[in-house]
Amino acid sequence: MPRIVDFHLGDILTLKKKHPCGGFQWEVVRVGMDVGIVCRACNRRVTLVRSELERRIKFIETDGGTI
């Protein structure tokens, strides 16, 4: 059974592929069925389905450390 990732507002996500602006890091700004993220390089906002985002994550930086 796949592991469910627990997202929190303010988490910094590093994705496997870079954004066209060149940034890899995204900040979580909305959590629900869809997850809203903002590119930390260009401030572009994107909403992704949770399952799609879970596949794209390389690692997560939280207030408590790195997951």
Short mmCIF file of N, CA, C and O in Angstrom, two decimals:
data_model
loop_
_atom_site.label_atom_id
_atom_site.label_comp_id
_atom_site.label_asym_id
_atom_site.label_seq_id
_atom_site.Cartn_x
_atom_site.Cartn_y
_atom_site.Cartn_z
N MET A 1 0.85 -1.18 0.00
CA MET A 1 0.00 0.00 0.00
C MET A 1 0.89 1.24 0.00
O MET A 1 1.84 1.33 0.78
N PRO A 2 0.62 2.22 -0.89
CA PRO A 2 1.47 3.41 -0.98
C PRO A 2 1.37 4.27 0.27
O PRO A 2 0.34 4.34 0.92
N ARG A 3 2.48 4.91 0.60
CA ARG A 3 2.53 5.80 1.75
C ARG A 3 1.89 7.14 1.39
O ARG A 3 2.14 7.69 0.32
N ILE A 4 1.06 7.68 2.27
CA ILE A 4 0.41 8.97 2.05
C ILE A 4 1.28 10.06 2.66
O ILE A 4 1.66 9.97 3.82
N VAL A 5 1.61 11.06 1.86
CA VAL A 5 2.45 12.17 2.32
C VAL A 5 1.56 13.19 3.02
O VAL A 5 0.50 13.55 2.52
N ASP A 6 2.01 13.65 4.18
CA ASP A 6 1.26 14.62 4.96
C ASP A 6 1.85 16.01 4.69
O ASP A 6 2.97 16.31 5.09
N PHE A 7 1.10 16.86 3.98
CA PHE A 7 1.56 18.21 3.65
C PHE A 7 1.04 19.20 4.70
O PHE A 7 -0.06 19.04 5.22
N HIS A 8 1.84 20.22 4.98
CA HIS A 8 1.45 21.29 5.90
C HIS A 8 1.74 22.63 5.23
O HIS A 8 2.67 22.74 4.43
N LEU A 9 0.96 23.65 5.58
CA LEU A 9 1.20 24.98 5.05
C LEU A 9 2.61 25.43 5.43
O LEU A 9 3.06 25.23 6.55
N GLY A 10 3.31 26.01 4.47
CA GLY A 10 4.66 26.49 4.71
C GLY A 10 5.76 25.49 4.43
O GLY A 10 6.94 25.86 4.44
N ASP A 11 5.42 24.22 4.18
CA ASP A 11 6.45 23.23 3.84
C ASP A 11 7.13 23.65 2.54
O ASP A 11 6.48 24.19 1.63
N ILE A 12 8.42 23.40 2.44
CA ILE A 12 9.17 23.67 1.21
C ILE A 12 9.42 22.34 0.53
O ILE A 12 10.04 21.44 1.11
N LEU A 13 8.94 22.20 -0.70
CA LEU A 13 9.08 20.97 -1.47
C LEU A 13 10.17 21.15 -2.52
O LEU A 13 10.23 22.18 -3.18
N THR A 14 10.99 20.15 -2.69
CA THR A 14 11.94 20.12 -3.79
C THR A 14 11.44 19.04 -4.74
O THR A 14 11.29 17.89 -4.35
N LEU A 15 11.16 19.45 -5.98
CA LEU A 15 10.62 18.53 -6.97
C LEU A 15 11.73 17.93 -7.82
O LEU A 15 12.84 18.46 -7.88
N LYS A 16 11.44 16.82 -8.48
CA LYS A 16 12.43 16.11 -9.29
C LYS A 16 12.84 16.90 -10.52
O LYS A 16 14.00 16.92 -10.90
N LYS A 17 11.86 17.54 -11.16
CA LYS A 17 12.15 18.33 -12.35
C LYS A 17 12.07 19.81 -12.01
O LYS A 17 11.25 20.23 -11.20
N LYS A 18 12.89 20.62 -12.67
CA LYS A 18 12.86 22.05 -12.37
C LYS A 18 11.75 22.74 -13.15
O LYS A 18 11.32 22.28 -14.21
N HIS A 19 11.30 23.86 -12.61
CA HIS A 19 10.31 24.72 -13.24
C HIS A 19 10.99 25.42 -14.42
O HIS A 19 12.21 25.58 -14.41
N PRO A 20 10.26 25.85 -15.44
CA PRO A 20 10.88 26.53 -16.58
C PRO A 20 11.71 27.76 -16.19
O PRO A 20 12.64 28.13 -16.90
N CYS A 21 11.40 28.38 -15.04
CA CYS A 21 12.18 29.54 -14.59
C CYS A 21 13.53 29.11 -14.01
O CYS A 21 14.39 29.95 -13.76
N GLY A 22 13.70 27.81 -13.75
CA GLY A 22 14.95 27.30 -13.21
C GLY A 22 14.88 26.91 -11.74
O GLY A 22 15.83 26.37 -11.20
N GLY A 23 13.75 27.18 -11.08
CA GLY A 23 13.63 26.88 -9.66
C GLY A 23 13.21 25.43 -9.40
O GLY A 23 12.45 24.85 -10.17
N PHE A 24 13.71 24.87 -8.31
CA PHE A 24 13.36 23.52 -7.89
C PHE A 24 12.46 23.54 -6.67
O PHE A 24 11.80 22.57 -6.37
N GLN A 25 12.48 24.63 -5.89
CA GLN A 25 11.79 24.67 -4.61
C GLN A 25 10.43 25.35 -4.71
O GLN A 25 10.29 26.37 -5.37
N TRP A 26 9.45 24.75 -4.02
CA TRP A 26 8.07 25.22 -4.01
C TRP A 26 7.58 25.28 -2.57
O TRP A 26 7.95 24.44 -1.76
N GLU A 27 6.72 26.24 -2.25
CA GLU A 27 6.14 26.36 -0.92
C GLU A 27 4.67 25.97 -0.97
O GLU A 27 3.94 26.39 -1.86
N VAL A 28 4.23 25.17 0.01
CA VAL A 28 2.84 24.74 0.09
C VAL A 28 2.00 25.90 0.64
O VAL A 28 2.30 26.43 1.70
N VAL A 29 0.96 26.31 -0.12
CA VAL A 29 0.10 27.42 0.30
C VAL A 29 -1.35 27.00 0.47
O VAL A 29 -2.16 27.76 0.98
N ARG A 30 -1.71 25.79 0.03
CA ARG A 30 -3.08 25.29 0.16
C ARG A 30 -3.02 23.78 0.29
O ARG A 30 -2.29 23.12 -0.45
N VAL A 31 -3.79 23.24 1.24
CA VAL A 31 -3.82 21.80 1.45
C VAL A 31 -5.27 21.34 1.43
O VAL A 31 -6.13 21.95 2.06
N GLY A 32 -5.54 20.28 0.71
CA GLY A 32 -6.88 19.71 0.61
C GLY A 32 -6.81 18.55 -0.37
O GLY A 32 -5.80 17.87 -0.46
N MET A 33 -7.89 18.32 -1.12
CA MET A 33 -7.86 17.30 -2.18
C MET A 33 -6.78 17.66 -3.19
O MET A 33 -6.07 16.80 -3.69
N ASP A 34 -6.67 18.95 -3.50
CA ASP A 34 -5.61 19.48 -4.33
C ASP A 34 -4.64 20.21 -3.42
O ASP A 34 -5.02 20.69 -2.36
N VAL A 35 -3.38 20.30 -3.86
CA VAL A 35 -2.38 21.02 -3.07
C VAL A 35 -1.90 22.21 -3.90
O VAL A 35 -1.48 22.04 -5.04
N GLY A 36 -1.98 23.40 -3.32
CA GLY A 36 -1.51 24.61 -3.98
C GLY A 36 -0.07 24.86 -3.60
O GLY A 36 0.28 24.83 -2.41
N ILE A 37 0.78 25.08 -4.60
CA ILE A 37 2.20 25.35 -4.35
C ILE A 37 2.61 26.59 -5.12
O ILE A 37 2.03 26.91 -6.15
N VAL A 38 3.62 27.29 -4.59
CA VAL A 38 4.14 28.51 -5.22
C VAL A 38 5.63 28.34 -5.44
O VAL A 38 6.36 27.97 -4.51
N CYS A 39 6.09 28.62 -6.66
CA CYS A 39 7.52 28.54 -6.98
C CYS A 39 8.25 29.63 -6.18
O CYS A 39 7.84 30.79 -6.20
N ARG A 40 9.32 29.27 -5.51
CA ARG A 40 10.06 30.23 -4.69
C ARG A 40 10.94 31.12 -5.55
O ARG A 40 11.41 32.15 -5.07
N ALA A 41 11.17 30.78 -6.82
CA ALA A 41 12.01 31.59 -7.69
C ALA A 41 11.22 32.68 -8.41
O ALA A 41 11.63 33.83 -8.46
N CYS A 42 10.02 32.32 -8.93
CA CYS A 42 9.26 33.27 -9.76
C CYS A 42 7.86 33.57 -9.23
O CYS A 42 7.13 34.34 -9.83
N ASN A 43 7.47 32.95 -8.11
CA ASN A 43 6.16 33.15 -7.48
C ASN A 43 4.98 32.68 -8.31
O ASN A 43 3.85 33.13 -8.10
N ARG A 44 5.21 31.77 -9.23
CA ARG A 44 4.12 31.17 -10.01
C ARG A 44 3.34 30.21 -9.12
O ARG A 44 3.93 29.39 -8.43
N ARG A 45 2.01 30.30 -9.14
CA ARG A 45 1.17 29.43 -8.32
C ARG A 45 0.60 28.30 -9.17
O ARG A 45 0.10 28.54 -10.27
N VAL A 46 0.66 27.07 -8.66
CA VAL A 46 0.17 25.89 -9.36
C VAL A 46 -0.65 25.06 -8.37
O VAL A 46 -0.30 24.97 -7.19
N THR A 47 -1.73 24.46 -8.84
CA THR A 47 -2.52 23.54 -8.03
C THR A 47 -2.43 22.17 -8.66
O THR A 47 -2.71 22.01 -9.85
N LEU A 48 -2.02 21.18 -7.87
CA LEU A 48 -1.86 19.82 -8.36
C LEU A 48 -2.69 18.86 -7.52
O LEU A 48 -2.86 19.07 -6.32
N VAL A 49 -3.16 17.80 -8.15
CA VAL A 49 -3.83 16.73 -7.43
C VAL A 49 -2.79 16.10 -6.51
O VAL A 49 -1.64 15.91 -6.89
N ARG A 50 -3.19 15.76 -5.29
CA ARG A 50 -2.28 15.23 -4.28
C ARG A 50 -1.45 14.05 -4.78
O ARG A 50 -0.24 13.98 -4.59
N SER A 51 -2.09 13.09 -5.48
CA SER A 51 -1.37 11.90 -5.95
C SER A 51 -0.29 12.27 -6.98
O SER A 51 0.79 11.68 -6.99
N GLU A 52 -0.56 13.24 -7.82
CA GLU A 52 0.41 13.69 -8.82
C GLU A 52 1.60 14.37 -8.13
O GLU A 52 2.76 14.12 -8.47
N LEU A 53 1.32 15.22 -7.15
CA LEU A 53 2.38 15.92 -6.45
C LEU A 53 3.26 14.94 -5.67
O LEU A 53 4.48 15.10 -5.65
N GLU A 54 2.67 13.93 -5.05
CA GLU A 54 3.43 12.94 -4.29
C GLU A 54 4.47 12.23 -5.18
O GLU A 54 5.56 11.93 -4.72
N ARG A 55 4.14 11.99 -6.43
CA ARG A 55 5.08 11.32 -7.35
C ARG A 55 6.22 12.25 -7.75
O ARG A 55 7.31 11.78 -8.08
N ARG A 56 5.97 13.57 -7.77
CA ARG A 56 6.97 14.52 -8.25
C ARG A 56 7.96 14.99 -7.18
O ARG A 56 8.95 15.64 -7.51
N ILE A 57 7.71 14.67 -5.92
CA ILE A 57 8.53 15.19 -4.82
C ILE A 57 9.85 14.43 -4.70
O ILE A 57 9.87 13.21 -4.71
N LYS A 58 10.93 15.17 -4.55
CA LYS A 58 12.23 14.60 -4.25
C LYS A 58 12.40 14.56 -2.73
O LYS A 58 12.76 13.53 -2.19
N PHE A 59 12.18 15.68 -2.04
CA PHE A 59 12.13 15.69 -0.58
C PHE A 59 11.38 16.91 -0.08
O PHE A 59 11.11 17.84 -0.82
N ILE A 60 11.03 16.88 1.22
CA ILE A 60 10.23 17.92 1.86
C ILE A 60 11.02 18.50 3.03
O ILE A 60 11.55 17.77 3.85
N GLU A 61 11.09 19.83 3.08
CA GLU A 61 11.70 20.52 4.23
C GLU A 61 10.56 21.09 5.07
O GLU A 61 9.76 21.87 4.59
N THR A 62 10.47 20.67 6.32
CA THR A 62 9.45 21.16 7.23
C THR A 62 10.10 21.98 8.33
O THR A 62 11.34 22.08 8.39
N ASP A 63 9.29 22.54 9.22
CA ASP A 63 9.83 23.27 10.36
C ASP A 63 10.66 22.36 11.25
O ASP A 63 11.61 22.79 11.88
N GLY A 64 10.29 21.09 11.30
CA GLY A 64 10.98 20.13 12.16
C GLY A 64 12.21 19.51 11.52
O GLY A 64 12.95 18.80 12.15
N GLY A 65 12.44 19.74 10.24
CA GLY A 65 13.59 19.15 9.54
C GLY A 65 13.21 18.65 8.17
O GLY A 65 12.19 19.02 7.62
N THR A 66 14.04 17.79 7.60
CA THR A 66 13.83 17.27 6.25
C THR A 66 13.23 15.86 6.33
O THR A 66 13.64 15.07 7.15
N ILE A 67 12.27 15.58 5.45
CA ILE A 67 11.66 14.25 5.37
C ILE A 67 12.23 13.54 4.15
O ILE A 67 12.31 14.10 3.10
#
